[in-house]
Amino acid sequence: MDSFDLFEPTGATLRLGNDAVVLREFALGRVGELFPAIVAVEAASPLRRMVTPGGLTMSVASTNCGMLGWVSDQRGYRYTSVDPETRKPWPAMPDVFASLATLAAAEAGFPGFEPDACLINHYAPGARMSLHQDKNERDFGAPIVSVSLGLSATFLFGGHERTDRAARVSLHHGDVVVWGGADRLRYHGIMPLKSAQHPLTGTERINLTFRMAG
Ligand code: SIN
Ligand code: FE2
């Protein structure tokens, strides 16, 4: 028989493409476990604002967990196994992170997703993520799984060219976006965060992005 599980995915599915969906509130049942895990990761590898290869400081504050972490500096974008700030390996990916990402990917039609990298981004009011493709991963066969927590934001989901018109989708606390397959390399971004208050995150939005990078 079924084992007892407090986690019950809720909410609707919004289709953004053949291989791209928003799973509304999919992470909601796990939020109580996600927050202490985020705090523990950030205690080991503190948030920092990375610099782009062009020399601009990113508006989001970031860290990573898992075998690999995404970094940006004057030399470019890449994945590393060691946090350049602490010079220690990135903190291990918490089990609750990995299991949520695997479950969300399967729900979206990508069974067997085992992420080796999780980028944690914190958005304060005004912070944004300009349109980009996720293409620093070795193999594009695995999907991207992106978990939204705290304040709502407007997600931009474009096409395969930077200039393609982008759909605007509001992402709320607990929503999970999954894109892979034919949609894996679509441009995407986040509009500047509007000031508001959230009972769990105050004036912030937190995003967890899971990838198979190595
Ligand atoms: C990203 O594409 O790296 C972040 C997306 C998000 O914050 O929802
Ligand atoms: Fe991205």
Short mmCIF file of C-alpha atoms and ligand atoms in Angstrom, two decimals:
data_model
loop_
_atom_site.label_atom_id
_atom_site.label_comp_id
_atom_site.label_asym_id
_atom_site.label_seq_id
_atom_site.Cartn_x
_atom_site.Cartn_y
_atom_site.Cartn_z
CA MET A 1 0.00 0.00 0.00
CA ASP A 2 0.93 3.65 -0.27
CA SER A 3 3.27 4.93 2.37
CA PHE A 4 2.12 7.98 4.30
CA ASP A 5 3.61 11.11 2.81
CA LEU A 6 2.85 14.63 3.94
CA PHE A 7 3.93 15.98 0.58
CA GLU A 8 1.06 16.32 -1.85
CA PRO A 9 1.65 18.25 -5.05
CA THR A 10 -1.12 20.74 -5.54
CA GLY A 11 -2.26 23.10 -8.22
CA ALA A 12 -2.51 23.33 -11.93
CA THR A 13 -0.06 22.94 -14.78
CA LEU A 14 0.57 25.81 -17.17
CA ARG A 15 2.13 24.73 -20.44
CA LEU A 16 4.79 27.06 -21.84
CA GLY A 17 5.94 24.78 -24.65
CA ASN A 18 5.99 21.15 -25.81
CA ASP A 19 8.63 20.41 -23.18
CA ALA A 20 8.12 23.29 -20.73
CA VAL A 21 5.60 23.68 -17.90
CA VAL A 22 4.88 25.64 -14.74
CA LEU A 23 3.78 23.30 -11.95
CA ARG A 24 1.77 25.63 -9.75
CA GLU A 25 2.51 25.32 -6.01
CA PHE A 26 4.37 22.06 -6.58
CA ALA A 27 6.95 22.87 -3.86
CA LEU A 28 4.47 24.21 -1.30
CA GLY A 29 4.29 21.03 0.76
CA ARG A 30 8.09 21.00 1.13
CA VAL A 31 8.65 24.64 2.08
CA GLY A 32 9.05 23.86 5.78
CA GLU A 33 11.99 21.57 4.95
CA LEU A 34 13.45 23.74 2.19
CA PHE A 35 14.00 26.85 4.32
CA PRO A 36 16.25 25.35 7.01
CA ALA A 37 18.20 23.57 4.25
CA ILE A 38 18.73 26.89 2.44
CA VAL A 39 19.95 28.49 5.69
CA ALA A 40 22.41 25.62 6.23
CA VAL A 41 23.80 25.85 2.68
CA GLU A 42 24.23 29.62 3.01
CA ALA A 43 26.01 29.22 6.36
CA ALA A 44 28.62 27.02 4.65
CA SER A 45 28.89 28.91 1.34
CA PRO A 46 27.68 32.48 1.91
CA LEU A 47 25.68 34.50 -0.59
CA ARG A 48 27.74 36.74 -2.83
CA ARG A 49 27.12 38.98 -5.82
CA MET A 50 29.07 37.61 -8.75
CA VAL A 51 30.65 39.69 -11.49
CA THR A 52 29.86 39.07 -15.15
CA PRO A 53 32.63 38.61 -17.74
CA GLY A 54 31.75 42.14 -18.86
CA GLY A 55 32.64 43.45 -15.39
CA LEU A 56 29.12 44.16 -14.13
CA THR A 57 28.07 43.06 -10.65
CA MET A 58 24.94 40.91 -10.85
CA SER A 59 21.86 42.24 -9.06
CA VAL A 60 21.07 38.84 -7.50
CA ALA A 61 23.01 37.40 -4.54
CA SER A 62 23.99 33.78 -5.18
CA THR A 63 25.44 30.59 -3.82
CA ASN A 64 25.36 26.90 -4.77
CA CYS A 65 25.09 23.40 -3.42
CA GLY A 66 25.72 20.02 -4.99
CA MET A 67 28.80 18.52 -6.64
CA LEU A 68 29.06 21.51 -8.98
CA GLY A 69 28.28 25.19 -8.60
CA TRP A 70 27.72 27.83 -11.28
CA VAL A 71 30.09 30.78 -11.04
CA SER A 72 30.71 33.93 -13.00
CA ASP A 73 33.73 36.21 -12.88
CA GLN A 74 35.86 38.27 -15.25
CA ARG A 75 37.07 35.04 -16.88
CA GLY A 76 33.62 33.81 -17.82
CA TYR A 77 30.77 31.55 -16.75
CA ARG A 78 31.51 28.00 -15.66
CA TYR A 79 30.86 25.25 -13.12
CA THR A 80 33.33 24.53 -10.32
CA SER A 81 33.48 21.84 -7.64
CA VAL A 82 35.09 24.27 -5.16
CA ASP A 83 33.54 27.52 -3.94
CA PRO A 84 36.03 30.21 -5.00
CA GLU A 85 35.14 32.25 -1.88
CA THR A 86 35.56 29.56 0.79
CA ARG A 87 37.98 27.40 -1.25
CA LYS A 88 36.03 24.39 -0.02
CA PRO A 89 33.71 22.10 -1.95
CA TRP A 90 30.20 23.47 -2.34
CA PRO A 91 27.89 22.16 0.40
CA ALA A 92 26.20 18.86 -0.41
CA MET A 93 22.80 19.08 -2.01
CA PRO A 94 20.19 18.57 0.74
CA ASP A 95 18.06 15.47 0.18
CA VAL A 96 14.89 17.56 0.20
CA PHE A 97 16.27 19.63 -2.69
CA ALA A 98 17.22 16.64 -4.82
CA SER A 99 14.00 14.73 -4.20
CA LEU A 100 11.84 17.75 -5.02
CA ALA A 101 13.73 18.37 -8.26
CA THR A 102 13.49 14.72 -9.30
CA LEU A 103 9.76 14.63 -8.56
CA ALA A 104 9.04 17.88 -10.41
CA ALA A 105 11.02 16.77 -13.46
CA ALA A 106 9.15 13.45 -13.55
CA GLU A 107 5.82 15.28 -13.26
CA ALA A 108 6.87 17.37 -16.29
CA GLY A 109 7.77 14.27 -18.33
CA PHE A 110 11.49 13.94 -17.52
CA PRO A 111 11.88 10.84 -15.34
CA GLY A 112 15.23 10.02 -13.76
CA PHE A 113 16.49 13.60 -13.37
CA GLU A 114 19.37 13.62 -10.88
CA PRO A 115 20.75 17.15 -10.56
CA ASP A 116 24.40 17.63 -9.62
CA ALA A 117 24.10 21.41 -9.26
CA CYS A 118 21.73 23.79 -7.50
CA LEU A 119 22.14 27.54 -7.88
CA ILE A 120 20.44 29.60 -5.16
CA ASN A 121 19.60 33.17 -6.17
CA HIS A 122 18.18 35.85 -3.87
CA TYR A 123 16.33 38.75 -5.46
CA ALA A 124 15.83 41.99 -3.53
CA PRO A 125 13.49 44.66 -4.93
CA GLY A 126 14.87 45.82 -8.29
CA ALA A 127 16.99 42.70 -8.83
CA ARG A 128 16.53 41.02 -12.19
CA MET A 129 17.91 38.36 -14.49
CA SER A 130 18.26 39.50 -18.08
CA LEU A 131 17.31 37.16 -20.93
CA HIS A 132 19.82 34.32 -21.26
CA GLN A 133 20.14 30.67 -22.22
CA ASP A 134 21.37 28.06 -19.74
CA LYS A 135 24.18 26.59 -21.80
CA ASN A 136 27.17 26.05 -19.51
CA GLU A 137 26.06 22.46 -18.83
CA ARG A 138 27.90 19.65 -20.55
CA ASP A 139 24.84 17.94 -21.94
CA PHE A 140 21.48 19.49 -22.76
CA GLY A 141 19.63 16.16 -22.44
CA ALA A 142 18.56 16.91 -18.87
CA PRO A 143 15.92 19.54 -18.08
CA ILE A 144 16.20 22.66 -15.91
CA VAL A 145 14.08 22.69 -12.75
CA SER A 146 13.47 26.09 -11.18
CA VAL A 147 11.73 26.58 -7.80
CA SER A 148 10.28 29.97 -6.79
CA LEU A 149 10.01 30.95 -3.12
CA GLY A 150 8.86 34.14 -1.39
CA LEU A 151 7.86 37.21 -3.36
CA SER A 152 6.23 36.76 -6.75
CA ALA A 153 8.11 37.71 -9.91
CA THR A 154 7.48 37.99 -13.62
CA PHE A 155 9.28 35.24 -15.55
CA LEU A 156 10.10 35.84 -19.19
CA PHE A 157 10.09 32.76 -21.42
CA GLY A 158 11.28 33.52 -24.91
CA GLY A 159 12.37 31.55 -27.93
CA HIS A 160 15.68 30.38 -29.35
CA GLU A 161 16.77 33.86 -30.39
CA ARG A 162 17.32 36.65 -27.91
CA THR A 163 15.02 38.89 -29.94
CA ASP A 164 12.09 36.41 -30.03
CA ARG A 165 9.02 37.68 -28.23
CA ALA A 166 8.97 36.40 -24.64
CA ALA A 167 5.87 35.23 -22.79
CA ARG A 168 5.40 36.84 -19.35
CA VAL A 169 4.38 34.49 -16.58
CA SER A 170 3.85 35.39 -12.92
CA LEU A 171 5.66 32.96 -10.64
CA HIS A 172 4.51 32.67 -7.06
CA HIS A 173 5.74 31.06 -3.86
CA GLY A 174 5.99 27.30 -4.39
CA ASP A 175 5.73 27.31 -8.19
CA VAL A 176 8.17 25.10 -10.11
CA VAL A 177 9.11 25.66 -13.75
CA VAL A 178 10.58 22.76 -15.74
CA TRP A 179 11.97 23.11 -19.26
CA GLY A 180 13.88 20.54 -21.27
CA GLY A 181 13.84 18.64 -24.56
CA ALA A 182 13.02 20.94 -27.46
CA ASP A 183 12.64 23.87 -25.03
CA ARG A 184 15.92 23.32 -23.15
CA LEU A 185 17.76 26.24 -24.75
CA ARG A 186 14.99 28.82 -24.78
CA TYR A 187 15.89 32.30 -23.58
CA HIS A 188 14.45 33.21 -20.18
CA GLY A 189 14.79 35.82 -17.48
CA ILE A 190 13.18 37.63 -14.56
CA MET A 191 11.79 41.19 -14.65
CA PRO A 192 12.98 43.59 -11.92
CA LEU A 193 11.44 42.45 -8.63
CA LYS A 194 8.69 44.67 -7.26
CA SER A 195 8.81 45.70 -3.60
CA ALA A 196 6.42 43.75 -1.41
CA GLN A 197 6.33 41.72 1.77
CA HIS A 198 6.18 37.97 2.05
CA PRO A 199 5.52 36.24 5.40
CA LEU A 200 8.42 33.81 4.93
CA THR A 201 11.05 35.79 3.02
CA GLY A 202 10.26 39.41 3.89
CA THR A 203 11.31 41.59 0.98
CA GLU A 204 12.98 38.81 -1.03
CA ARG A 205 12.39 36.25 -3.72
CA ILE A 206 14.51 33.10 -3.62
CA ASN A 207 15.01 30.88 -6.67
CA LEU A 208 16.54 27.40 -6.67
CA THR A 209 17.72 26.27 -10.11
CA PHE A 210 18.57 22.57 -10.49
CA ARG A 211 20.71 21.33 -13.35
CA MET A 212 22.68 18.33 -14.49
CA ALA A 213 25.86 20.24 -15.22
CA GLY A 214 28.71 17.73 -15.34
C1 SIN B 1 17.67 31.77 -13.95
O1 SIN B 1 17.25 31.60 -15.06
O2 SIN B 1 18.86 31.60 -13.70
C2 SIN B 1 16.76 32.22 -12.81
C3 SIN B 1 15.32 32.07 -13.09
C4 SIN B 1 14.49 32.49 -11.91
O3 SIN B 1 14.98 33.20 -11.01
O4 SIN B 1 13.31 32.13 -11.84
FE FE2 B 2 18.67 30.51 -16.41
#
